[in-house]
CSV table of C-alpha atoms and ligand atoms in Angstrom, one decimal:
chain,number,residue,atom,x,y,z
R,10,MET,CA,-128.0,188.6,-73.1
R,11,GLN,CA,-131.3,186.8,-72.7
R,12,ASP,CA,-132.1,183.2,-72.0
R,13,VAL,CA,-128.5,182.4,-71.3
R,14,CYS,CA,-126.8,180.0,-68.9
R,15,ALA,CA,-123.3,178.6,-68.5
R,16,ILE,CA,-121.4,175.4,-67.8
R,17,ILE,CA,-118.0,175.4,-66.3
R,18,LEU,CA,-115.9,172.2,-66.6
R,19,ALA,CA,-113.8,171.5,-63.5
R,20,ALA,CA,-113.6,167.8,-63.1
R,21,GLY,CA,-110.2,167.3,-64.6
R,22,ASP,CA,-107.4,165.9,-62.3
R,23,GLY,CA,-104.1,167.4,-61.4
R,24,LYS,CA,-102.0,164.8,-63.2
R,25,ARG,CA,-100.0,167.0,-65.5
R,26,MET,CA,-99.6,169.5,-62.5
R,27,LYS,CA,-98.3,166.5,-60.4
R,28,SER,CA,-100.7,167.7,-57.8
R,29,LYS,CA,-102.8,165.8,-55.3
R,30,SER,CA,-105.6,168.4,-55.6
R,31,SER,CA,-107.6,169.4,-58.6
R,32,LYS,CA,-105.9,171.3,-61.4
R,33,VAL,CA,-108.6,174.0,-61.4
R,34,LEU,CA,-107.6,174.9,-57.8
R,35,CYS,CA,-104.0,175.8,-58.9
R,36,GLU,CA,-103.7,179.4,-58.2
R,37,VAL,CA,-102.9,182.4,-60.4
R,38,LEU,CA,-102.1,185.4,-58.2
R,39,PHE,CA,-103.1,183.3,-55.2
R,40,LYS,CA,-106.7,182.9,-56.5
R,41,PRO,CA,-107.7,179.4,-57.8
R,42,MET,CA,-108.1,179.3,-61.6
R,43,LEU,CA,-111.7,178.1,-61.3
R,44,LYS,CA,-112.5,181.2,-59.1
R,45,TRP,CA,-111.3,183.5,-61.9
R,46,VAL,CA,-113.6,181.8,-64.3
R,47,LEU,CA,-116.6,181.8,-62.0
R,48,ASP,CA,-116.0,185.5,-61.2
R,49,SER,CA,-115.9,186.4,-65.0
R,50,CYS,CA,-118.9,184.3,-65.7
R,51,PHE,CA,-121.0,186.1,-63.0
R,52,ALA,CA,-119.6,189.5,-63.9
R,53,SER,CA,-120.8,189.1,-67.5
R,54,GLY,CA,-124.3,188.9,-66.1
R,55,ILE,CA,-125.0,185.1,-66.5
R,56,GLU,CA,-126.8,184.0,-63.4
R,57,THR,CA,-127.7,180.4,-64.2
R,58,VAL,CA,-124.5,178.4,-63.9
R,59,CYS,CA,-123.6,174.8,-63.6
R,60,THR,CA,-120.1,173.5,-62.6
R,61,VAL,CA,-119.1,170.0,-63.5
R,62,VAL,CA,-116.9,168.5,-60.7
R,63,SER,CA,-115.4,165.1,-60.1
R,64,ASP,CA,-117.0,163.0,-57.3
R,65,HIS,CA,-114.1,163.3,-54.9
R,66,ALA,CA,-113.5,167.0,-55.2
R,67,LYS,CA,-114.7,168.5,-51.9
R,68,ASP,CA,-112.0,171.1,-52.2
R,69,VAL,CA,-113.4,172.3,-55.5
R,70,LEU,CA,-117.0,172.4,-54.1
R,71,ALA,CA,-115.7,174.7,-51.4
R,72,ILE,CA,-115.1,177.5,-53.9
R,73,VAL,CA,-118.2,177.1,-56.0
R,74,PRO,CA,-120.9,179.6,-54.9
R,75,GLU,CA,-124.1,178.3,-53.4
R,76,ASN,CA,-126.3,179.7,-56.3
R,77,CYS,CA,-124.4,177.5,-58.7
R,78,ALA,CA,-125.7,174.1,-59.8
R,79,ILE,CA,-123.4,171.1,-59.6
R,80,ALA,CA,-123.1,168.2,-61.9
R,81,VAL,CA,-120.8,165.3,-61.0
R,82,GLN,CA,-118.5,163.5,-63.5
R,83,LYS,CA,-117.4,160.2,-61.9
R,84,GLU,CA,-114.9,159.2,-64.5
R,85,ARG,CA,-112.7,161.5,-66.4
R,86,ARG,CA,-113.6,160.6,-70.0
R,87,GLY,CA,-113.1,163.9,-71.8
R,88,THR,CA,-114.7,167.4,-72.1
R,89,GLY,CA,-117.6,166.1,-74.2
R,90,HIS,CA,-118.4,163.5,-71.5
R,91,ALA,CA,-118.1,166.2,-68.8
R,92,VAL,CA,-120.8,168.3,-70.6
R,93,MET,CA,-123.0,165.1,-70.9
R,94,MET,CA,-123.1,165.1,-67.1
R,95,ALA,CA,-124.8,168.5,-67.2
R,96,ARG,CA,-127.6,167.2,-69.5
R,97,GLU,CA,-130.3,167.7,-66.9
R,98,PHE,CA,-129.2,171.3,-66.4
R,99,LEU,CA,-129.3,171.9,-70.2
R,100,GLU,CA,-132.7,170.3,-70.5
R,101,SER,CA,-134.2,172.6,-67.9
R,102,ASN,CA,-132.6,175.6,-69.7
R,103,VAL,CA,-133.3,174.5,-73.2
R,104,ASP,CA,-134.5,177.8,-74.7
R,105,GLY,CA,-131.6,180.1,-75.7
R,106,ASP,CA,-127.9,179.7,-75.5
R,107,VAL,CA,-125.3,178.2,-73.2
R,108,LEU,CA,-121.7,179.4,-72.6
R,109,LEU,CA,-119.2,176.7,-72.0
R,110,LEU,CA,-116.0,177.5,-70.1
R,111,TYR,CA,-113.1,175.5,-68.8
R,112,GLY,CA,-112.0,175.9,-65.2
R,113,ASP,CA,-108.3,176.0,-66.2
R,114,THR,CA,-108.5,179.0,-68.5
R,115,PRO,CA,-108.5,181.9,-65.9
R,116,PHE,CA,-108.2,185.0,-68.2
R,117,VAL,CA,-111.6,184.6,-69.9
R,118,ASP,CA,-113.2,188.0,-69.3
R,119,GLU,CA,-116.6,189.7,-69.5
R,120,GLU,CA,-115.7,191.5,-72.8
R,121,THR,CA,-114.8,188.3,-74.6
R,122,ILE,CA,-117.9,186.5,-73.4
R,123,ARG,CA,-120.1,189.3,-74.6
R,124,ALA,CA,-118.3,189.9,-77.9
R,125,ALA,CA,-118.5,186.2,-78.7
R,126,TYR,CA,-122.2,186.2,-77.9
R,127,GLU,CA,-122.8,189.0,-80.4
R,128,VAL,CA,-121.1,187.0,-83.1
R,129,HIS,CA,-123.0,183.9,-82.1
R,130,ARG,CA,-126.4,185.6,-82.2
R,131,ALA,CA,-125.7,187.6,-85.3
R,132,GLY,CA,-124.7,184.4,-87.2
R,133,GLY,CA,-127.6,182.3,-85.8
R,134,ASN,CA,-124.9,179.8,-85.0
R,135,ALA,CA,-125.3,176.4,-83.5
R,136,VAL,CA,-121.8,176.8,-82.0
R,137,THR,CA,-119.4,179.7,-81.9
R,138,VAL,CA,-115.8,179.1,-80.7
R,139,VAL,CA,-113.5,181.8,-79.3
R,140,THR,CA,-110.1,181.4,-81.0
R,141,ALA,CA,-106.8,183.3,-80.9
R,142,ASP,CA,-103.6,183.3,-82.8
R,143,LEU,CA,-100.7,182.2,-80.6
R,144,GLU,CA,-96.9,182.3,-81.4
R,145,GLN,CA,-96.6,179.0,-79.5
R,146,PRO,CA,-99.8,177.0,-80.3
R,147,ARG,CA,-98.4,173.7,-78.8
R,148,GLY,CA,-100.9,171.8,-76.7
R,149,TYR,CA,-104.0,173.5,-78.0
R,150,GLY,CA,-106.7,172.3,-80.4
R,151,ARG,CA,-106.2,173.8,-83.9
R,152,ILE,CA,-108.9,175.6,-85.9
R,153,LEU,CA,-109.4,174.0,-89.3
R,154,ARG,CA,-110.8,176.0,-92.2
R,155,GLN,CA,-112.1,175.0,-95.6
R,156,ASP,CA,-111.9,177.7,-98.2
R,157,GLY,CA,-111.3,180.1,-95.3
R,158,LYS,CA,-114.5,178.9,-93.5
R,159,PHE,CA,-114.3,177.4,-90.1
R,160,SER,CA,-114.9,173.7,-90.4
R,161,ALA,CA,-113.6,171.7,-87.4
R,162,ILE,CA,-111.3,171.6,-84.4
R,163,VAL,CA,-108.5,169.0,-84.3
R,164,GLU,CA,-106.7,168.2,-81.1
R,165,GLU,CA,-102.9,168.3,-81.2
R,166,LYS,CA,-102.7,164.5,-80.5
R,167,ASP,CA,-104.8,163.8,-83.6
R,168,ALA,CA,-103.4,166.5,-85.8
R,169,THR,CA,-101.2,166.0,-88.9
R,170,GLU,CA,-97.8,167.7,-89.1
R,171,GLU,CA,-99.4,170.3,-91.4
R,172,GLN,CA,-102.3,170.9,-89.1
R,173,ARG,CA,-99.9,171.4,-86.1
R,174,ALA,CA,-98.4,174.3,-88.0
R,175,ILE,CA,-101.7,176.2,-87.7
R,176,ARG,CA,-101.4,179.0,-85.2
R,177,GLU,CA,-105.1,179.7,-84.7
R,178,ILE,CA,-106.2,177.8,-81.6
R,179,ASN,CA,-109.3,176.8,-79.7
R,180,SER,CA,-109.5,178.8,-76.5
R,181,GLY,CA,-112.0,176.4,-74.9
R,182,ILE,CA,-114.6,179.2,-74.7
R,183,TYR,CA,-117.8,178.4,-76.6
R,184,TRP,CA,-121.4,179.6,-77.1
R,185,PHE,CA,-123.9,176.9,-78.1
R,186,ARG,CA,-127.5,177.0,-79.1
R,187,THR,CA,-128.7,174.8,-76.2
R,188,ALA,CA,-131.1,172.6,-78.2
R,189,PHE,CA,-128.3,171.9,-80.7
R,190,LEU,CA,-125.8,171.0,-77.9
R,191,LEU,CA,-128.3,168.5,-76.5
R,192,GLU,CA,-128.6,166.9,-79.9
R,193,ALA,CA,-124.9,166.9,-80.6
R,194,LEU,CA,-124.1,165.3,-77.2
R,195,ASN,CA,-125.8,162.1,-78.6
R,196,ARG,CA,-123.5,162.0,-81.5
R,197,ILE,CA,-120.0,162.5,-80.0
R,198,THR,CA,-117.8,159.4,-80.1
R,199,CYS,CA,-114.5,158.6,-78.4
R,200,ASP,CA,-112.9,157.5,-81.7
R,201,ASN,CA,-109.6,159.5,-81.4
R,202,ALA,CA,-106.0,159.3,-80.1
R,203,ALA,CA,-107.0,159.9,-76.5
R,204,GLY,CA,-110.1,157.6,-76.5
R,205,GLU,CA,-112.0,160.5,-75.0
R,206,TYR,CA,-115.3,162.2,-75.8
R,207,TYR,CA,-114.2,165.6,-77.1
R,208,ILE,CA,-116.7,168.5,-77.0
R,209,THR,CA,-114.7,170.0,-79.9
R,210,ASP,CA,-116.3,167.4,-82.1
R,211,THR,CA,-119.5,169.4,-82.0
R,212,VAL,CA,-118.2,171.7,-84.6
R,213,ALA,CA,-117.8,169.0,-87.3
R,214,ILE,CA,-121.2,167.5,-86.1
R,215,ALA,CA,-122.9,170.9,-86.7
R,216,LYS,CA,-121.3,171.1,-90.1
R,217,GLY,CA,-122.6,167.6,-90.9
R,218,MET,CA,-126.1,168.7,-89.8
R,219,GLY,CA,-125.9,171.7,-92.1
R,220,GLN,CA,-126.0,174.1,-89.1
R,221,PRO,CA,-124.0,177.3,-89.1
R,222,VAL,CA,-120.8,177.5,-87.0
R,223,GLY,CA,-118.6,180.5,-86.3
R,224,VAL,CA,-115.6,181.9,-84.5
R,225,TYR,CA,-114.9,185.0,-82.5
R,226,ARG,CA,-111.2,185.5,-83.1
R,227,SER,CA,-110.0,187.3,-80.0
R,228,PRO,CA,-107.5,190.1,-80.6
R,229,ARG,CA,-106.0,189.4,-77.2
R,230,ALA,CA,-104.0,186.2,-77.1
R,231,ASP,CA,-103.7,186.2,-73.3
R,232,VAL,CA,-107.5,185.9,-72.8
R,233,VAL,CA,-107.3,182.3,-74.0
R,234,LEU,CA,-104.2,181.2,-72.1
R,235,GLY,CA,-104.7,178.0,-70.1
R,236,ALA,CA,-102.3,176.1,-67.9
R,237,ASN,CA,-101.9,172.3,-68.0
R,238,ASP,CA,-98.6,172.0,-66.1
R,239,ARG,CA,-96.5,174.0,-63.5
R,240,LYS,CA,-94.5,175.8,-66.2
R,241,GLY,CA,-97.8,176.9,-67.9
R,242,LEU,CA,-99.0,178.0,-64.5
R,243,HIS,CA,-95.9,180.1,-63.9
R,244,GLN,CA,-96.4,181.8,-67.2
R,245,LEU,CA,-100.0,182.6,-66.4
R,246,ASN,CA,-98.9,184.1,-63.0
R,247,GLU,CA,-96.2,186.2,-64.7
R,248,THR,CA,-98.7,187.5,-67.3
R,249,ALA,CA,-101.4,188.2,-64.7
R,250,ARG,CA,-98.9,189.8,-62.4
R,251,MET,CA,-97.7,192.4,-64.9
R,252,ARG,CA,-101.2,193.0,-66.1
R,253,VAL,CA,-102.3,193.9,-62.6
R,254,LEU,CA,-99.2,196.1,-61.8
R,255,GLU,CA,-99.6,198.0,-65.1
R,256,LYS,CA,-103.3,198.6,-64.4
R,257,LEU,CA,-102.5,199.9,-60.9
R,258,MET,CA,-99.7,202.2,-62.3
R,259,ASP,CA,-102.2,203.7,-64.7
R,260,LEU,CA,-104.4,204.4,-61.7
R,261,GLY,CA,-101.5,206.3,-60.0
R,262,VAL,CA,-100.1,203.7,-57.7
R,263,ASP,CA,-96.3,204.1,-57.4
R,264,ILE,CA,-94.5,200.9,-58.0
R,265,PRO,CA,-90.9,202.0,-58.6
R,266,PHE,CA,-89.6,198.4,-58.9
R,267,THR,CA,-91.7,195.4,-59.7
R,268,ASP,CA,-89.3,192.9,-58.0
R,269,GLY,CA,-91.2,190.4,-56.0
R,270,VAL,CA,-94.3,192.6,-56.1
R,271,VAL,CA,-97.4,190.4,-56.5
R,272,ILE,CA,-100.9,191.9,-56.2
R,273,SER,CA,-104.3,190.2,-56.4
R,274,PRO,CA,-106.6,191.2,-59.3
R,275,ASP,CA,-109.2,191.9,-56.7
R,276,ALA,CA,-107.1,194.4,-54.7
R,277,VAL,CA,-108.0,198.1,-54.8
R,278,ILE,CA,-105.2,200.6,-54.1
R,279,GLY,CA,-105.3,204.4,-54.0
R,280,ALA,CA,-103.2,206.8,-55.9
R,281,ASP,CA,-99.9,207.9,-54.6
R,282,THR,CA,-99.5,204.8,-52.5
R,283,ARG,CA,-96.1,203.4,-52.9
R,284,ILE,CA,-95.5,199.6,-53.1
R,285,LEU,CA,-91.9,198.5,-52.4
R,286,PRO,CA,-90.2,195.3,-53.5
R,287,GLY,CA,-91.1,192.0,-51.9
R,288,THR,CA,-94.7,193.0,-51.3
R,289,VAL,CA,-97.5,190.4,-51.7
R,290,ILE,CA,-101.0,191.7,-51.6
R,291,LYS,CA,-103.7,188.9,-51.6
R,292,GLY,CA,-107.4,188.7,-51.8
R,293,LYS,CA,-109.8,191.6,-51.6
R,294,THR,CA,-107.3,193.9,-49.8
R,295,ARG,CA,-108.2,197.7,-50.1
R,296,ILE,CA,-105.5,200.3,-49.5
R,297,GLY,CA,-106.2,204.0,-49.3
R,298,GLU,CA,-104.1,206.9,-50.8
R,299,GLY,CA,-100.6,208.0,-49.9
R,300,CYS,CA,-99.5,204.8,-48.1
R,301,GLU,CA,-96.1,203.1,-48.2
R,302,ILE,CA,-96.3,199.3,-48.2
R,303,GLY,CA,-93.2,197.3,-48.0
R,304,PRO,CA,-90.5,196.3,-48.6
R,305,ASN,CA,-91.1,192.6,-47.7
R,306,THR,CA,-94.7,192.7,-46.6
R,307,GLU,CA,-97.7,190.5,-47.0
R,308,LEU,CA,-101.3,191.8,-46.7
R,309,ASN,CA,-104.1,189.3,-47.0
R,310,ASN,CA,-107.7,190.5,-47.2
R,311,CYS,CA,-107.0,193.7,-45.2
R,312,ARG,CA,-108.5,197.2,-45.2
R,313,ILE,CA,-105.8,199.9,-44.9
R,314,GLY,CA,-106.7,203.6,-44.5
R,315,GLU,CA,-104.7,206.6,-45.9
R,316,GLY,CA,-101.2,207.5,-45.2
R,317,VAL,CA,-100.4,204.2,-43.5
R,318,ARG,CA,-96.8,202.9,-43.4
R,319,VAL,CA,-96.2,199.1,-43.3
R,320,HIS,CA,-92.6,197.8,-43.3
R,321,SER,CA,-91.6,194.1,-43.4
R,322,SER,CA,-94.7,192.8,-41.8
R,323,LEU,CA,-97.6,190.2,-42.2
R,324,LEU,CA,-101.2,191.5,-41.9
R,325,GLU,CA,-104.1,189.1,-42.2
R,326,ASP,CA,-107.8,189.9,-42.2
R,327,SER,CA,-107.2,193.1,-40.4
R,328,THR,CA,-108.3,196.7,-40.6
R,329,VAL,CA,-105.9,199.6,-40.2
R,330,GLY,CA,-106.9,203.2,-39.7
R,331,ASP,CA,-105.4,206.4,-41.3
R,332,GLY,CA,-101.8,207.2,-40.5
R,333,ALA,CA,-101.0,204.0,-38.6
R,334,ARG,CA,-97.4,202.8,-38.5
R,335,ILE,CA,-96.7,199.1,-38.6
R,336,GLY,CA,-93.4,197.2,-38.4
R,337,PRO,CA,-90.7,196.3,-39.0
R,338,PHE,CA,-91.5,192.7,-38.2
R,339,ALA,CA,-95.0,193.0,-36.9
R,340,HIS,CA,-97.8,190.4,-37.3
R,341,LEU,CA,-101.5,191.4,-37.3
R,342,ARG,CA,-103.5,188.2,-37.1
R,343,PRO,CA,-107.2,187.9,-38.2
R,344,GLY,CA,-109.7,190.1,-36.4
R,345,THR,CA,-107.4,193.0,-35.6
R,346,THR,CA,-108.6,196.6,-35.9
R,347,LEU,CA,-106.1,199.4,-35.4
R,348,GLN,CA,-107.7,202.8,-35.3
R,349,ALA,CA,-106.1,205.9,-36.7
R,350,GLY,CA,-102.5,206.8,-35.7
R,351,VAL,CA,-101.7,203.6,-33.9
R,352,LYS,CA,-98.1,202.5,-33.8
R,353,VAL,CA,-97.3,198.8,-33.9
R,354,GLY,CA,-93.5,198.3,-33.9
R,355,ASN,CA,-90.8,195.7,-33.9
R,356,PHE,CA,-91.7,192.1,-33.0
R,357,VAL,CA,-95.3,192.9,-32.0
R,358,GLU,CA,-98.2,190.5,-32.6
R,359,VAL,CA,-101.8,191.5,-32.3
R,360,LYS,CA,-104.7,189.1,-32.7
R,361,ASN,CA,-108.5,189.5,-32.6
R,362,SER,CA,-108.3,192.9,-30.9
R,363,VAL,CA,-109.4,196.5,-31.2
R,364,VAL,CA,-106.7,199.1,-30.6
R,365,GLY,CA,-107.9,202.7,-30.1
R,366,GLU,CA,-106.5,205.9,-31.7
R,367,LYS,CA,-102.9,206.8,-31.3
R,368,THR,CA,-102.1,203.9,-29.0
R,369,SER,CA,-98.5,202.8,-29.1
R,370,ILE,CA,-97.3,199.2,-29.0
R,371,ALA,CA,-93.8,199.8,-30.0
R,372,HIS,CA,-91.7,196.6,-29.2
R,373,LEU,CA,-91.8,192.9,-28.3
R,374,THR,CA,-95.4,192.7,-27.3
R,375,TYR,CA,-98.3,190.2,-27.7
R,376,ILE,CA,-101.9,191.6,-27.6
R,377,GLY,CA,-104.5,188.9,-28.1
R,378,ASP,CA,-108.3,189.0,-27.6
R,379,SER,CA,-108.2,192.6,-26.2
R,380,ASP,CA,-110.1,195.8,-26.3
R,381,VAL,CA,-107.6,198.6,-26.0
R,382,GLY,CA,-108.6,202.3,-25.7
R,383,ALA,CA,-107.1,205.4,-27.2
R,384,GLY,CA,-103.7,206.9,-26.3
R,385,VAL,CA,-102.5,203.8,-24.4
R,386,ASN,CA,-98.8,203.2,-24.2
R,387,PHE,CA,-97.4,199.7,-24.0
R,388,GLY,CA,-93.8,199.4,-22.9
R,389,CYS,CA,-91.5,196.8,-24.2
R,390,GLY,CA,-92.4,193.1,-23.6
R,391,VAL,CA,-96.1,193.3,-22.5
R,392,VAL,CA,-98.0,190.1,-22.8
R,393,THR,CA,-101.7,189.3,-22.6
R,394,ALA,CA,-102.1,185.8,-21.2
R,395,ASN,CA,-105.4,185.3,-23.0
R,396,TYR,CA,-105.6,181.5,-23.0
R,397,ASP,CA,-106.0,179.4,-19.9
R,398,GLY,CA,-105.5,176.1,-21.8
R,399,ALA,CA,-109.2,175.6,-22.4
R,400,LYS,CA,-110.7,179.0,-23.1
R,401,LYS,CA,-109.7,182.3,-24.5
R,402,HIS,CA,-110.5,185.4,-22.4
R,403,ARG,CA,-110.6,189.1,-23.1
R,404,THR,CA,-108.4,191.9,-21.7
R,405,VAL,CA,-109.8,195.4,-21.6
R,406,VAL,CA,-107.5,198.4,-21.3
R,407,GLY,CA,-109.0,201.9,-20.8
R,408,ASP,CA,-108.0,205.1,-22.6
R,409,GLY,CA,-104.6,206.6,-21.7
R,410,ALA,CA,-103.4,203.7,-19.6
R,411,PHE,CA,-99.7,203.3,-19.2
R,412,ILE,CA,-98.6,199.7,-19.3
R,413,CYS,CA,-95.0,199.5,-18.3
R,414,CYS,CA,-92.4,197.1,-19.6
R,415,ASN,CA,-92.8,193.4,-19.0
R,416,THR,CA,-96.3,193.6,-17.7
R,417,ASN,CA,-98.3,190.3,-17.9
R,418,LEU,CA,-102.1,190.9,-18.2
R,419,ILE,CA,-103.8,187.6,-17.1
R,420,ALA,CA,-107.2,187.6,-18.8
R,421,PRO,CA,-110.0,188.1,-18.1
R,422,VAL,CA,-108.9,191.4,-16.7
R,423,THR,CA,-110.0,195.0,-17.0
R,424,LEU,CA,-107.6,198.0,-16.5
R,425,GLY,CA,-109.3,201.3,-16.0
R,426,GLU,CA,-108.7,204.6,-17.8
R,427,GLY,CA,-105.4,206.3,-17.1
R,428,CYS,CA,-104.1,203.6,-14.8
R,429,ILE,CA,-100.4,202.6,-14.6
R,430,THR,CA,-98.8,199.2,-14.1
R,431,GLY,CA,-95.3,198.9,-12.6
R,432,ALA,CA,-92.7,197.3,-14.8
R,433,GLY,CA,-92.6,193.5,-14.4
R,434,THR,CA,-96.1,193.4,-12.9
R,435,THR,CA,-98.3,190.4,-13.4
R,436,VAL,CA,-101.9,191.8,-13.3
R,437,THR,CA,-104.4,189.2,-12.2
R,438,ASP,CA,-107.1,191.5,-10.8
R,439,ASP,CA,-108.9,194.4,-12.3
R,440,VAL,CA,-107.2,197.8,-11.9
R,441,PRO,CA,-109.4,200.9,-11.1
R,442,PRO,CA,-109.0,204.0,-13.2
R,443,TYR,CA,-106.0,206.2,-12.4
R,444,ALA,CA,-104.5,203.6,-10.0
R,445,LEU,CA,-101.0,202.2,-10.0
R,446,ALA,CA,-100.9,198.4,-10.1
R,447,ILE,CA,-97.7,196.9,-8.9
R,448,GLY,CA,-97.5,193.2,-8.3
R,449,ARG,CA,-93.9,192.0,-7.9
R,450,GLN,CA,-91.5,191.0,-5.2
R,451,ARG,CA,-89.9,194.1,-3.6
R,452,GLN,CA,-86.2,194.2,-4.4
R,453,GLU,CA,-83.7,193.3,-1.6
R,454,ASN,CA,-80.0,194.0,-1.8
R,455,LYS,CA,-77.7,191.6,0.1
R,456,GLU,CA,-74.5,193.4,0.8
R,457,ASN,CA,-71.3,191.6,-0.4
R,458,TRP,CA,-73.3,188.5,-1.2
R,459,ALA,CA,-71.5,187.8,-4.4
R,460,LYS,CA,-68.0,188.0,-2.9
R,461,GLU,CA,-68.8,186.0,0.1
R,462,LYS,CA,-70.4,183.2,-1.9
R,463,GLY,CA,-67.4,183.1,-4.2
R,464,LYS,CA,-69.5,184.1,-7.2
R,465,TYR,CA,-67.6,187.3,-8.0
R,466,ARG,CA,-65.4,186.9,-11.1
R,467,LYS,CA,-62.6,189.4,-11.2
R,468,LYS,CA,-61.9,190.9,-14.6
R,469,GLN,CA,-58.9,189.0,-16.1
A,38,LIG,C1,-108.9,171.6,-74.3
A,38,LIG,C2,-109.5,171.5,-75.8
A,38,LIG,C3,-108.5,172.2,-76.7
A,38,LIG,C4,-108.3,173.6,-76.3
A,38,LIG,C5,-107.8,173.7,-74.9
A,38,LIG,C6,-107.9,175.1,-74.4
A,38,LIG,C7,-110.9,169.6,-75.9
A,38,LIG,C8,-111.0,168.2,-76.4
A,38,LIG,N1,-109.8,170.2,-76.1
A,38,LIG,O1,-107.8,170.8,-74.3
A,38,LIG,O2,-109.1,172.1,-78.0
A,38,LIG,O3,-107.3,174.2,-77.2
A,38,LIG,O4,-108.7,173.0,-74.0
A,38,LIG,O5,-107.4,175.3,-73.1
A,38,LIG,O6,-111.9,170.0,-75.3
A,38,LIG,N2,-112.4,168.4,-67.9
A,38,LIG,C9,-113.4,167.7,-67.2
A,38,LIG,N3,-113.6,166.4,-67.4
A,38,LIG,C10,-112.9,165.7,-68.2
A,38,LIG,C11,-111.9,166.3,-69.0
A,38,LIG,C12,-111.6,167.7,-68.7
A,38,LIG,O7,-114.1,168.4,-66.4
A,38,LIG,O8,-113.2,164.5,-68.4
A,38,LIG,C13,-112.2,169.8,-67.6
A,38,LIG,C14,-110.8,170.1,-67.0
A,38,LIG,O9,-110.9,170.3,-65.6
A,38,LIG,C15,-110.4,171.4,-67.7
A,38,LIG,C16,-111.2,171.4,-69.0
A,38,LIG,O10,-112.2,170.5,-68.9
A,38,LIG,O11,-110.8,172.5,-66.9
A,38,LIG,C17,-110.3,171.2,-70.2
A,38,LIG,O12,-109.7,169.9,-70.1
A,38,LIG,P1,-108.2,169.6,-70.5
A,38,LIG,O13,-107.9,168.2,-70.3
A,38,LIG,O14,-107.3,170.6,-69.8
A,38,LIG,O15,-108.2,169.9,-72.0
A,38,LIG,P2,-107.0,170.4,-73.0
A,38,LIG,O16,-106.2,169.2,-73.3
A,38,LIG,O17,-106.3,171.6,-72.4
A,39,LIG,CA1,-106.4,172.6,-70.5
């Protein structure tokens, strides 16, 4: 594709979603709809892109990449009006063609964009519309034909009973000859049921100007699906969910039951990895081969090696080496790296720490802001006190250290290689390699104390 650019409309409100934030931020598989559209647009090789946003949409701007131009639509007066806001962008890219996409139509893909472009160029069209045949066309604009030839798009609100029976719909994906679009923008009116400027009117305008128009009728109905309300959003999620799971199964991922399994379209999972029910995998998570993930687990933007087992746990922005064992009921918070063979067991939380090979943190422990060596053993109930109320401090534990149960490590503190702490010790000073640190009151037994104080309760 040469001399191409794209406009993405994202200035609509969340009215029909009953949402305070913009509709295009509603998520499909935990990824905002607009992000799906942006990703497909860039994946198809189009580099010059303009997104039309409303003037109070800081949250939308946050997901638009920096190399993307922005046009602002202050009032929501329809899709045609939104495109008018990008007039300057069009004028500076007037040679060639422009792709128009809607931010609420997440399944538009590279193949559809390219196939429609071929049709557009081959026909020398002023405008080419991607259409599809839907069982349930309700809510979409209908494709009108005269003697079989594409003539106009009519919005549902403006359609007659007879037109509403048409099942071929407007996907909201268009290619325009840019010079034509600039001309047509001057001719769009708001003379319709909604009182809005419809971009769809450009088809009839082209016809009136004697310019060729065409359609690319997509064989895949789901490519064009959009969501206007929460029910539509649920349907998109369900469609996308099954599509991702089926693709992964084809690649050798073992998903014996799909119940509650939701996996991001951007996740990469190796063959022979087994995903069990209740597992949610978000973002750009990568998982190696031969792992078992779940049941009841969430991974968000994690890198997981091979042969890793994660049971009933939450892992966020973390890296896990080969053969590690995590859970049940563990929480890896952002910035955690577990090297190969680490064990993180029941009710353990690790945050912003590096844990060396084969270290075991088996139960009821908090490790925060720490650099832990290899082959360290943490007993039950070890706590790093990393926060003094104002600042976070690091804890360093050398290879092969043995941290006994209920040790408190008051950061900043360094424990040398092979050292041992006595159970219940509060470590406030550095411990040399191979030393025993013991910091607790020595036990004293007061003979018969309980009986003499009347505290002894005889068994009834
Ligand atoms: C639109 C099409 C319809 C098509 C359907 C496909 C028009 C007039 N109708 O209807 O033919 O079948 O999409 O999904 O185009 N937007 C703005 N500014 C506005 C209005 C909308 O930026 O003033 C953006 C929205 O954020 C949204 C997109 O444009 O991403 C489409 O708007 P929406 O109101 O959802 O149009 P539909 O009624 O779905
Ligand atoms: Ca829509």
